[in-house]
Amino acid sequence: MTESSVACVILAAGKGTRMKSDLPKVLHPLAGRPMIGHVLDAVAKLAPERVVVVVGPGMEAVTTAVAPVSTVIQAQPLGTADAVRAAAPALAGFTGDVLVLYGDTPLVTTETLNRMIAARRAAPNPAVVVLGMRLVDAGAYGRLICAADGSLERIVEYLDANADERAETLCNAGLMAFDGRRLFELLDRIDNANKKGEYYLTDVISIARNRGYACSVVPAPEDEVLGVNARSELAVAERLMQKRLRQTAMANGATLIDPDSVFLSVDTRLGRDVTIGPSVVFGLGVTIGDRVEIRAFSHLEQAQVADGAVIGPFARLRPGTRVAPNAHIGNFVEVKNADIGAGAKVNHLTYIGDAVIGAKANIGAGTITCNYDGFAKHQTEIGAGAFIGSNASLVAPVKIGDGAIVGAGSVVTVDVDPDALAVARGRQKSYPGWAARFRSHKR
Ligand code: UD1
Ligand code: CA
């Protein structure tokens, strides 16, 4: 261990009652990733020596989600101080700085964590550094009570605060940095004589001060320290996260015509000179190449779109879609588990599922790959330069050769040779004068 070692304890054992959910609170997603995943991400960039997540009994889903990061179980949710104490075995022998974070405070950045660590190590060598925030409406956050010299004296929880204390606008964001050599000495002195009957981590401050240790506050921007306790706060956190992702996308060279209506995932990758129209949604796992245009109201997930392609408006790219350079996917087209070749066009009202489409193929309006027989999925292959007439049903498994043409309205059940014409529909018959006779008869 070096003097600059950091260990991180992430608290996630709370019941999350206010979410009214079967899903543990910290697994609710923001921009497609569980809240706690965002915290782990911010922490990983500190290259900490140890990381441990404190979960409650029966929270195997959290243990699975955070793996390979290890978890310890807090037997009962007796409060935030008790939760940190549950991490004691994981911190045995550790004497560096211990950062305590909350799984429900997902917007904090590595930069802010670094500022806390720097303050912990600087004069006056505080035993505890608390992340603070000034709020116009401080709601139910704990209040930070400081001395005249600005040093931190104590934290009072909202429920236990008197009117004067509630008027304080400097609040506890929940995150703390401890001198690891003092942490358990302080925790062991915390009791549960308060309104909630819980062991409050916040009580460490007055205990540290009584023992003559310094405590200080590091201020944080409000948009990093939102604690998510209810769905309404989850929505606020999502909005803040989206704002960040949009700013990053634009900073990296994408044009978002109406940024506020574009929804991104944490892992959305956009090339240069990408243009994204209004109301486009990116689910997880989307990679977009350079000079791609994604037009309004398109929805993409687990899809790769190569350079120069045009998608939408109103296109849906489902998992396993790979669009090669300069291909066009137009309005009301759904694509799933399919390769769309370079320069191919699938422009109108079409379903392409479990298919490979060759370069420069043209797929007419209303084409459907009939990929499912009620039991299994089957593959459709369409060769390079093939032309599929409008309203064709391609009943998979089926192959259309390179350069072949399929007549409009065909139901294709047999492979079509390269450069052949396949027409599979009733032959047209015309009856001269029939319509006029029909009308006069009806009259
Ligand atoms: C806590 C702080 C409050 C601060 C606020 C910031 C305390 C006593 N209060 O209040 O000062 O303003 O966060 O968001 O610390 N947890 C456990 N085990 C428990 C209890 C909680 O692991 O026994 C975890 C929760 O899962 C959560 C975090 O600790 O991730 C905070 O707990 P929560 O109950 O949400 O605390 P707040 O009431 O929000
Ligand atoms: Ca909380």
PDB file of C-alpha atoms in Angstrom, residues 77-191:
ATOM      1  CA  PRO A  77     -30.580  -1.803   7.248  1.00  0.00           C
ATOM      2  CA  LEU A  78     -29.727  -0.121  10.536  1.00  0.00           C
ATOM      3  CA  GLY A  79     -28.423   3.055   8.926  1.00  0.00           C
ATOM      4  CA  THR A  80     -25.572   4.412   6.850  1.00  0.00           C
ATOM      5  CA  ALA A  81     -22.975   4.124   9.630  1.00  0.00           C
ATOM      6  CA  ASP A  82     -23.889   0.486  10.205  1.00  0.00           C
ATOM      7  CA  ALA A  83     -23.571  -0.085   6.461  1.00  0.00           C
ATOM      8  CA  VAL A  84     -19.997   1.249   6.422  1.00  0.00           C
ATOM      9  CA  ARG A  85     -19.210  -0.911   9.432  1.00  0.00           C
ATOM     10  CA  ALA A  86     -20.373  -3.948   7.444  1.00  0.00           C
ATOM     11  CA  ALA A  87     -17.515  -3.215   5.043  1.00  0.00           C
ATOM     12  CA  ALA A  88     -14.911  -3.489   7.832  1.00  0.00           C
ATOM     13  CA  PRO A  89     -13.652  -6.970   6.800  1.00  0.00           C
ATOM     14  CA  ALA A  90     -13.050  -5.700   3.276  1.00  0.00           C
ATOM     15  CA  LEU A  91     -11.001  -2.797   4.668  1.00  0.00           C
ATOM     16  CA  ALA A  92      -8.917  -4.842   7.114  1.00  0.00           C
ATOM     17  CA  GLY A  93      -5.368  -3.536   7.276  1.00  0.00           C
ATOM     18  CA  PHE A  94      -6.125  -0.612   4.978  1.00  0.00           C
ATOM     19  CA  THR A  95      -4.714   2.701   6.185  1.00  0.00           C
ATOM     20  CA  GLY A  96      -5.111   4.926   3.112  1.00  0.00           C
ATOM     21  CA  ASP A  97      -8.083   7.167   2.356  1.00  0.00           C
ATOM     22  CA  VAL A  98     -11.550   5.651   2.399  1.00  0.00           C
ATOM     23  CA  LEU A  99     -14.156   7.156   0.139  1.00  0.00           C
ATOM     24  CA  VAL A 100     -17.753   6.390   1.073  1.00  0.00           C
ATOM     25  CA  LEU A 101     -20.241   6.789  -1.747  1.00  0.00           C
ATOM     26  CA  TYR A 102     -23.947   6.105  -2.127  1.00  0.00           C
ATOM     27  CA  GLY A 103     -25.307   3.837  -4.817  1.00  0.00           C
ATOM     28  CA  ASP A 104     -28.238   6.222  -5.143  1.00  0.00           C
ATOM     29  CA  THR A 105     -26.066   9.256  -5.971  1.00  0.00           C
ATOM     30  CA  PRO A 106     -25.116   8.331  -9.520  1.00  0.00           C
ATOM     31  CA  LEU A 107     -24.152  11.643 -11.104  1.00  0.00           C
ATOM     32  CA  VAL A 108     -20.955  12.316  -9.199  1.00  0.00           C
ATOM     33  CA  THR A 109     -17.863  12.720 -11.378  1.00  0.00           C
ATOM     34  CA  THR A 110     -14.327  11.434 -10.903  1.00  0.00           C
ATOM     35  CA  GLU A 111     -13.152  15.038 -10.858  1.00  0.00           C
ATOM     36  CA  THR A 112     -15.240  15.765  -7.776  1.00  0.00           C
ATOM     37  CA  LEU A 113     -14.023  12.587  -6.059  1.00  0.00           C
ATOM     38  CA  ASN A 114     -10.466  13.674  -6.762  1.00  0.00           C
ATOM     39  CA  ARG A 115     -11.154  17.055  -5.175  1.00  0.00           C
ATOM     40  CA  MET A 116     -12.412  15.289  -2.042  1.00  0.00           C
ATOM     41  CA  ILE A 117      -9.289  13.140  -1.857  1.00  0.00           C
ATOM     42  CA  ALA A 118      -7.058  16.161  -2.392  1.00  0.00           C
ATOM     43  CA  ALA A 119      -8.849  18.027   0.434  1.00  0.00           C
ATOM     44  CA  ARG A 120      -8.482  14.988   2.697  1.00  0.00           C
ATOM     45  CA  ARG A 121      -4.720  15.061   2.200  1.00  0.00           C
ATOM     46  CA  ALA A 122      -4.236  18.809   2.431  1.00  0.00           C
ATOM     47  CA  ALA A 123      -3.942  20.960   5.568  1.00  0.00           C
ATOM     48  CA  PRO A 124      -5.514  20.798   8.123  1.00  0.00           C
ATOM     49  CA  ASN A 125      -5.381  17.048   7.373  1.00  0.00           C
ATOM     50  CA  PRO A 126      -9.082  16.544   8.176  1.00  0.00           C
ATOM     51  CA  ALA A 127     -10.226  13.174   9.468  1.00  0.00           C
ATOM     52  CA  VAL A 128     -13.387  13.539   7.391  1.00  0.00           C
ATOM     53  CA  VAL A 129     -14.184  15.494   4.233  1.00  0.00           C
ATOM     54  CA  VAL A 130     -17.862  15.828   3.356  1.00  0.00           C
ATOM     55  CA  LEU A 131     -19.221  16.629  -0.074  1.00  0.00           C
ATOM     56  CA  GLY A 132     -21.576  19.569   0.305  1.00  0.00           C
ATOM     57  CA  MET A 133     -23.995  21.480  -1.851  1.00  0.00           C
ATOM     58  CA  ARG A 134     -25.892  24.734  -1.620  1.00  0.00           C
ATOM     59  CA  LEU A 135     -29.522  24.288  -2.487  1.00  0.00           C
ATOM     60  CA  VAL A 136     -32.272  26.855  -2.793  1.00  0.00           C
ATOM     61  CA  ASP A 137     -34.737  24.160  -1.808  1.00  0.00           C
ATOM     62  CA  ALA A 138     -32.790  21.844   0.496  1.00  0.00           C
ATOM     63  CA  GLY A 139     -35.707  19.467   1.025  1.00  0.00           C
ATOM     64  CA  ALA A 140     -34.939  16.478   3.248  1.00  0.00           C
ATOM     65  CA  TYR A 141     -31.155  16.491   2.849  1.00  0.00           C
ATOM     66  CA  GLY A 142     -28.987  16.535   5.957  1.00  0.00           C
ATOM     67  CA  ARG A 143     -27.789  20.063   6.860  1.00  0.00           C
ATOM     68  CA  LEU A 144     -24.106  20.951   7.278  1.00  0.00           C
ATOM     69  CA  ILE A 145     -23.527  23.138  10.293  1.00  0.00           C
ATOM     70  CA  CYS A 146     -20.253  25.057  10.062  1.00  0.00           C
ATOM     71  CA  ALA A 147     -18.291  27.175  12.518  1.00  0.00           C
ATOM     72  CA  ALA A 148     -17.602  30.852  11.864  1.00  0.00           C
ATOM     73  CA  ASP A 149     -14.234  29.916  10.316  1.00  0.00           C
ATOM     74  CA  GLY A 150     -16.022  27.695   7.767  1.00  0.00           C
ATOM     75  CA  SER A 151     -14.900  24.417   9.285  1.00  0.00           C
ATOM     76  CA  LEU A 152     -17.518  21.698   9.615  1.00  0.00           C
ATOM     77  CA  GLU A 153     -18.934  21.200  13.131  1.00  0.00           C
ATOM     78  CA  ARG A 154     -21.715  18.663  12.686  1.00  0.00           C
ATOM     79  CA  ILE A 155     -24.386  17.327  10.354  1.00  0.00           C
ATOM     80  CA  VAL A 156     -27.990  17.291  11.400  1.00  0.00           C
ATOM     81  CA  GLU A 157     -30.477  15.069   9.604  1.00  0.00           C
ATOM     82  CA  TYR A 158     -33.598  16.808   8.348  1.00  0.00           C
ATOM     83  CA  LEU A 159     -35.940  14.852  10.604  1.00  0.00           C
ATOM     84  CA  ASP A 160     -33.885  15.752  13.664  1.00  0.00           C
ATOM     85  CA  ALA A 161     -33.274  19.380  12.709  1.00  0.00           C
ATOM     86  CA  ASN A 162     -34.931  22.360  14.382  1.00  0.00           C
ATOM     87  CA  ALA A 163     -36.316  25.276  12.386  1.00  0.00           C
ATOM     88  CA  ASP A 164     -33.016  27.219  12.440  1.00  0.00           C
ATOM     89  CA  GLU A 165     -31.074  24.200  11.263  1.00  0.00           C
ATOM     90  CA  ARG A 166     -33.618  23.504   8.526  1.00  0.00           C
ATOM     91  CA  ALA A 167     -33.112  27.050   7.270  1.00  0.00           C
ATOM     92  CA  GLU A 168     -29.485  26.151   6.508  1.00  0.00           C
ATOM     93  CA  THR A 169     -29.001  25.749   2.758  1.00  0.00           C
ATOM     94  CA  LEU A 170     -25.631  23.961   2.844  1.00  0.00           C
ATOM     95  CA  CYS A 171     -26.495  20.274   2.536  1.00  0.00           C
ATOM     96  CA  ASN A 172     -24.897  16.881   2.832  1.00  0.00           C
ATOM     97  CA  ALA A 173     -24.521  15.180  -0.541  1.00  0.00           C
ATOM     98  CA  GLY A 174     -23.758  11.979   1.349  1.00  0.00           C
ATOM     99  CA  LEU A 175     -20.267  11.293   0.025  1.00  0.00           C
ATOM    100  CA  MET A 176     -17.376  11.378   2.495  1.00  0.00           C
ATOM    101  CA  ALA A 177     -13.626  10.874   2.409  1.00  0.00           C
ATOM    102  CA  PHE A 178     -12.064   9.456   5.570  1.00  0.00           C
ATOM    103  CA  ASP A 179      -8.601   9.075   6.918  1.00  0.00           C
ATOM    104  CA  GLY A 180      -8.658   5.264   6.958  1.00  0.00           C
ATOM    105  CA  ARG A 181      -6.731   5.184  10.241  1.00  0.00           C
ATOM    106  CA  ARG A 182      -9.585   7.039  11.998  1.00  0.00           C
ATOM    107  CA  LEU A 183     -12.660   5.623  10.278  1.00  0.00           C
ATOM    108  CA  PHE A 184     -13.588   2.744  12.586  1.00  0.00           C
ATOM    109  CA  GLU A 185     -12.521   4.556  15.737  1.00  0.00           C
ATOM    110  CA  LEU A 186     -15.193   7.152  14.831  1.00  0.00           C
ATOM    111  CA  LEU A 187     -17.858   4.709  13.604  1.00  0.00           C
ATOM    112  CA  ASP A 188     -17.704   2.699  16.825  1.00  0.00           C
ATOM    113  CA  ARG A 189     -18.923   5.723  18.764  1.00  0.00           C
ATOM    114  CA  ILE A 190     -22.094   6.296  16.738  1.00  0.00           C
ATOM    115  CA  ASP A 191     -25.407   5.464  18.419  1.00  0.00           C
TER     116      ASP A 191
END
